[in-house]
CSV table of C-alpha atoms and ligand atoms in Angstrom, one decimal:
chain,number,residue,atom,x,y,z
E,959,MET,CA,0.0,0.0,0.0
E,960,LYS,CA,1.3,3.5,-0.8
E,961,ALA,CA,-1.3,6.0,0.3
E,962,PHE,CA,-4.0,6.9,2.8
E,963,ILE,CA,-7.0,9.0,1.8
E,964,PHE,CA,-8.9,10.5,4.7
E,965,ASP,CA,-12.5,11.6,5.1
E,966,LEU,CA,-12.7,14.8,7.0
E,967,ASP,CA,-15.9,15.2,9.1
E,968,GLY,CA,-16.1,12.3,11.6
E,969,VAL,CA,-12.5,11.1,11.0
E,970,LEU,CA,-10.1,14.1,11.4
E,971,VAL,CA,-12.5,16.6,12.9
E,972,PHE,CA,-16.0,16.4,14.4
E,973,THR,CA,-18.1,19.0,12.6
E,974,ASP,CA,-21.2,16.8,12.6
E,975,GLN,CA,-22.5,18.7,15.7
E,976,PHE,CA,-22.2,22.0,13.7
E,977,HIS,CA,-24.0,20.4,10.7
E,978,TYR,CA,-26.7,19.3,13.2
E,979,GLU,CA,-27.1,22.8,14.8
E,980,ALA,CA,-27.2,24.6,11.4
E,981,TRP,CA,-29.7,22.1,9.9
E,982,LYS,CA,-31.8,22.1,13.1
E,983,GLU,CA,-32.1,25.9,13.0
E,984,LEU,CA,-33.4,25.7,9.4
E,985,ALA,CA,-35.7,22.7,10.1
E,986,ASP,CA,-37.2,24.4,13.2
E,987,GLN,CA,-37.8,27.6,11.2
E,988,MET,CA,-39.7,25.5,8.6
E,989,GLY,CA,-41.6,23.5,11.2
E,990,ILE,CA,-39.9,20.2,10.1
E,991,TYR,CA,-39.0,17.5,12.6
E,992,PHE,CA,-35.3,16.9,12.7
E,993,ASP,CA,-33.2,14.9,15.3
E,994,LYS,CA,-29.8,13.4,15.7
E,995,GLU,CA,-30.9,10.1,14.1
E,996,ILE,CA,-31.8,11.9,10.9
E,997,ASN,CA,-28.6,13.9,11.2
E,998,ASN,CA,-26.7,10.6,11.1
E,999,ARG,CA,-28.1,9.9,7.7
E,1000,LEU,CA,-26.4,13.1,6.5
E,1001,ARG,CA,-22.9,11.8,7.2
E,1002,GLY,CA,-20.7,12.0,4.1
E,1003,VAL,CA,-23.7,13.0,2.0
E,1004,SER,CA,-23.6,16.3,-0.1
E,1005,ARG,CA,-25.4,19.5,1.0
E,1006,ALA,CA,-28.1,19.2,-1.6
E,1007,GLU,CA,-28.8,15.5,-0.8
E,1008,SER,CA,-28.8,16.4,2.9
E,1009,LEU,CA,-31.5,19.0,2.2
E,1010,GLU,CA,-33.6,16.4,0.4
E,1011,ILE,CA,-33.4,14.0,3.4
E,1012,ILE,CA,-34.6,16.8,5.7
E,1013,LEU,CA,-37.4,17.7,3.3
E,1014,GLU,CA,-38.8,14.1,3.5
E,1015,ARG,CA,-40.7,15.4,6.5
E,1016,TYR,CA,-41.8,18.6,4.9
E,1017,GLY,CA,-45.5,18.9,4.4
E,1018,GLY,CA,-45.7,22.3,2.7
E,1019,PRO,CA,-46.0,23.3,-0.9
E,1020,GLN,CA,-43.4,22.2,-3.6
E,1021,LEU,CA,-40.2,24.2,-3.3
E,1022,SER,CA,-38.5,25.6,-6.4
E,1023,ARG,CA,-34.9,25.0,-7.2
E,1024,GLN,CA,-34.2,28.7,-6.3
E,1025,LYS,CA,-35.8,28.3,-2.9
E,1026,LYS,CA,-33.8,25.1,-2.2
E,1027,ALA,CA,-30.6,27.0,-3.2
E,1028,GLU,CA,-31.5,29.7,-0.7
E,1029,LEU,CA,-32.2,27.2,2.1
E,1030,MET,CA,-28.8,25.6,1.5
E,1031,GLU,CA,-27.1,29.0,1.4
E,1032,GLN,CA,-28.8,29.9,4.7
E,1033,LYS,CA,-27.7,26.6,6.3
E,1034,ASN,CA,-24.1,27.1,5.0
E,1035,ARG,CA,-23.9,30.6,6.5
E,1036,SER,CA,-24.9,29.3,9.9
E,1037,TYR,CA,-22.5,26.3,9.6
E,1038,ARG,CA,-19.6,28.5,8.6
E,1039,LYS,CA,-20.2,30.8,11.5
E,1040,LEU,CA,-19.7,27.8,13.8
E,1041,LEU,CA,-16.7,26.6,11.8
E,1042,ALA,CA,-15.1,30.0,12.2
E,1043,GLY,CA,-14.7,29.3,15.9
E,1044,MET,CA,-12.6,26.2,15.3
E,1045,THR,CA,-8.9,26.3,16.2
E,1046,PRO,CA,-5.9,23.9,15.9
E,1047,LEU,CA,-7.0,22.5,19.3
E,1048,ASP,CA,-10.0,20.9,17.5
E,1049,VAL,CA,-7.6,18.2,16.1
E,1050,SER,CA,-6.3,15.7,18.6
E,1051,ALA,CA,-2.7,15.0,19.2
E,1052,GLU,CA,-3.4,11.4,18.2
E,1053,VAL,CA,-4.5,12.5,14.7
E,1054,ARG,CA,-1.6,14.8,14.2
E,1055,GLU,CA,1.0,12.3,15.4
E,1056,THR,CA,-0.5,9.5,13.4
E,1057,LEU,CA,-0.5,11.6,10.2
E,1058,ALA,CA,3.1,12.6,10.9
E,1059,GLY,CA,4.0,8.9,11.5
E,1060,LEU,CA,2.4,7.7,8.3
E,1061,ARG,CA,4.2,10.4,6.3
E,1062,GLU,CA,7.5,9.5,8.0
E,1063,LYS,CA,7.0,5.9,6.8
E,1064,GLY,CA,6.7,7.2,3.2
E,1065,TYR,CA,3.0,7.0,2.7
E,1066,LYS,CA,1.3,9.7,0.6
E,1067,LEU,CA,-1.6,11.3,2.3
E,1068,ALA,CA,-4.8,12.9,0.7
E,1069,LEU,CA,-8.1,14.3,1.8
E,1070,GLY,CA,-11.3,12.8,0.3
E,1071,SER,CA,-14.2,14.8,1.7
E,1072,SER,CA,-17.7,15.6,0.3
E,1073,SER,CA,-17.5,19.1,1.9
E,1074,LYS,CA,-17.2,22.3,-0.1
E,1075,ASN,CA,-15.9,23.8,3.2
E,1076,ALA,CA,-13.0,21.3,3.5
E,1077,ARG,CA,-10.2,23.7,2.8
E,1078,PHE,CA,-11.7,26.3,5.1
E,1079,ILE,CA,-11.8,23.7,7.9
E,1080,LEU,CA,-8.3,22.5,7.3
E,1081,GLU,CA,-7.0,26.0,7.5
E,1082,ARG,CA,-8.9,26.7,10.8
E,1083,VAL,CA,-7.3,23.6,12.4
E,1084,ALA,CA,-3.9,24.0,10.8
E,1085,LEU,CA,-4.0,20.7,8.8
E,1086,THR,CA,-3.6,22.0,5.3
E,1087,GLY,CA,0.1,21.2,5.1
E,1088,ALA,CA,-0.5,17.6,6.3
E,1089,PHE,CA,-1.7,16.5,2.8
E,1090,ASP,CA,-0.1,15.9,-0.5
E,1091,ALA,CA,-3.5,16.3,-2.3
E,1092,ILE,CA,-7.0,17.5,-1.5
E,1093,SER,CA,-10.1,16.2,-3.2
E,1094,ASP,CA,-13.3,17.7,-1.9
E,1095,GLY,CA,-16.8,18.8,-2.7
E,1096,ASN,CA,-15.5,21.4,-5.1
E,1097,ASN,CA,-13.9,19.0,-7.6
E,1098,ILE,CA,-16.7,16.4,-7.8
E,1099,THR,CA,-20.0,16.1,-9.6
E,1100,HIS,CA,-21.2,13.0,-7.8
E,1101,SER,CA,-21.2,12.6,-4.0
E,1102,LYS,CA,-20.4,9.5,-1.9
E,1103,PRO,CA,-21.4,6.6,-2.3
E,1104,ASP,CA,-20.2,7.4,-5.8
E,1105,PRO,CA,-16.4,6.8,-5.9
E,1106,GLU,CA,-15.5,10.0,-7.6
E,1107,VAL,CA,-14.0,11.9,-4.6
E,1108,PHE,CA,-11.6,9.1,-3.8
E,1109,VAL,CA,-10.8,8.2,-7.5
E,1110,LYS,CA,-9.7,11.9,-7.9
E,1111,ALA,CA,-7.7,11.8,-4.7
E,1112,GLY,CA,-5.8,8.8,-6.0
E,1113,GLU,CA,-5.2,10.5,-9.3
E,1114,TYR,CA,-4.0,13.6,-7.7
E,1115,LEU,CA,-1.5,11.5,-5.6
E,1116,GLY,CA,-0.5,9.4,-8.7
E,1117,VAL,CA,-1.2,6.2,-6.8
E,1118,CYS,CA,-3.4,3.4,-8.3
E,1119,PRO,CA,-6.6,2.5,-6.4
E,1120,GLN,CA,-5.5,-0.9,-5.1
E,1121,GLU,CA,-2.6,0.8,-3.3
E,1122,CYS,CA,-4.8,3.3,-1.4
E,1123,TYR,CA,-6.5,2.9,2.0
E,1124,VAL,CA,-9.5,5.1,2.6
E,1125,VAL,CA,-10.4,6.0,6.2
E,1126,GLU,CA,-14.1,6.7,6.6
E,1127,ASP,CA,-16.7,7.1,9.3
E,1128,ALA,CA,-19.7,6.9,7.0
E,1129,ARG,CA,-21.3,3.9,5.4
E,1130,ALA,CA,-21.7,5.9,2.2
E,1131,GLY,CA,-18.0,6.6,2.3
E,1132,ILE,CA,-17.1,2.9,2.8
E,1133,ASP,CA,-19.3,2.1,-0.2
E,1134,ALA,CA,-17.6,4.8,-2.2
E,1135,ALA,CA,-14.1,3.5,-1.3
E,1136,LYS,CA,-15.0,-0.1,-2.3
E,1137,ALA,CA,-16.5,1.2,-5.6
E,1138,ALA,CA,-13.2,3.0,-6.2
E,1139,GLY,CA,-11.4,-0.3,-5.8
E,1140,MET,CA,-9.6,0.9,-2.7
E,1141,LYS,CA,-9.2,-0.7,0.8
E,1142,ALA,CA,-11.8,0.7,3.2
E,1143,VAL,CA,-11.0,1.3,6.8
E,1144,GLY,CA,-14.0,2.0,9.0
E,1145,ILE,CA,-13.8,4.1,12.1
E,1146,GLY,CA,-16.5,5.6,14.4
E,1147,GLU,CA,-20.0,4.8,13.0
E,1148,ALA,CA,-18.5,2.8,10.1
E,1149,SER,CA,-16.5,0.5,12.4
E,1150,GLY,CA,-19.6,-1.5,12.7
E,1151,TYR,CA,-20.2,-1.7,8.9
E,1152,GLU,CA,-19.6,-5.2,7.5
E,1153,LYS,CA,-18.4,-3.9,4.1
E,1154,ALA,CA,-15.4,-2.2,5.7
E,1155,ASP,CA,-12.2,-4.2,5.0
E,1156,VAL,CA,-10.6,-3.2,8.2
E,1157,LYS,CA,-12.3,-1.8,11.4
E,1158,ILE,CA,-10.5,0.3,13.9
E,1159,GLY,CA,-11.5,1.8,17.2
E,1160,HIS,CA,-8.7,4.4,17.4
E,1161,PHE,CA,-7.1,6.6,14.8
E,1162,SER,CA,-3.6,5.6,15.9
E,1163,GLU,CA,-4.3,2.0,14.9
E,1164,LEU,CA,-3.6,3.1,11.3
E,1165,LEU,CA,0.1,2.8,12.1
E,1166,GLU,CA,-0.4,-0.9,12.8
E,1167,LEU,CA,-1.6,-1.4,9.2
E,1168,THR,CA,1.8,-0.3,7.9
Q,2382,B16,P1,-20.7,21.0,3.0
Q,2382,B16,P2,-17.1,14.5,4.9
Q,2382,B16,C1,-19.4,15.7,4.6
Q,2382,B16,O1,-18.1,15.8,5.0
Q,2382,B16,C2,-20.3,15.7,5.8
Q,2382,B16,O2,-20.2,14.5,6.5
Q,2382,B16,C3,-21.8,15.8,5.4
Q,2382,B16,O3,-22.6,15.8,6.6
Q,2382,B16,C4,-22.0,17.1,4.6
Q,2382,B16,O4,-23.3,17.3,4.2
Q,2382,B16,C5,-21.0,17.1,3.4
Q,2382,B16,O5,-19.7,17.0,3.9
Q,2382,B16,C6,-21.1,18.4,2.6
Q,2382,B16,O6,-20.6,19.5,3.4
Q,2382,B16,O7,-22.1,21.5,3.2
Q,2382,B16,O8,-19.7,21.6,3.9
Q,2382,B16,O9,-20.3,21.1,1.5
Q,2382,B16,O10,-17.6,13.5,5.9
Q,2382,B16,O11,-17.2,13.9,3.5
Q,2382,B16,O12,-15.8,15.1,5.2
Q,2383,MG,MG1,-17.3,11.7,7.3
């Protein structure tokens, strides 16, 4: 194996609470029921698909594309306000040391995130320099479980799929990694997913794969 591709939210940082708060604000305003269980379904899923999941419980009149775009923009503004408060302390020493350890061993490292805010988050937590390549929501047209975000990450690194590990917390992300022909490592929520090739409880266990 030559490379590791990391999902961002739920693996390197935990912005899912911010996603929850921002979507909850919007859902409350529209009178739509929304809870943490529904929020779990949004893991690794694009912003537009997340909105569709939330609107499953919307009983009002049909919403135009323009209106949906406004709702997504509103959610993103609230979300980015919360992101702006992030600092390097939002990344654990375990994550930083493991990334440095993998790099020392000669592995190439990339980000593979569905988020259009990925670079902003990496800058806030001082992780931008940790990666040889970044593939995120801005360079893809299909979101996880489509393999595109990981295929692009592998291409940017110049490493073929069979030589890449993907580290993911979302089932959609594990499916995407498998569809890309890569080895899927499940952590967090995805550590209980049978399709993951490797399941880990702690981020530092990645060093044991090398
Ligand atoms: P944005 P990941 C994903 O990040 C989140 O898990 C998912 O909840 C979110 O909807 C998606 O990014 C898009 O985020 O609105 O910032 O573009 O887990 O793929 O790093
Ligand atoms: Mg994730």
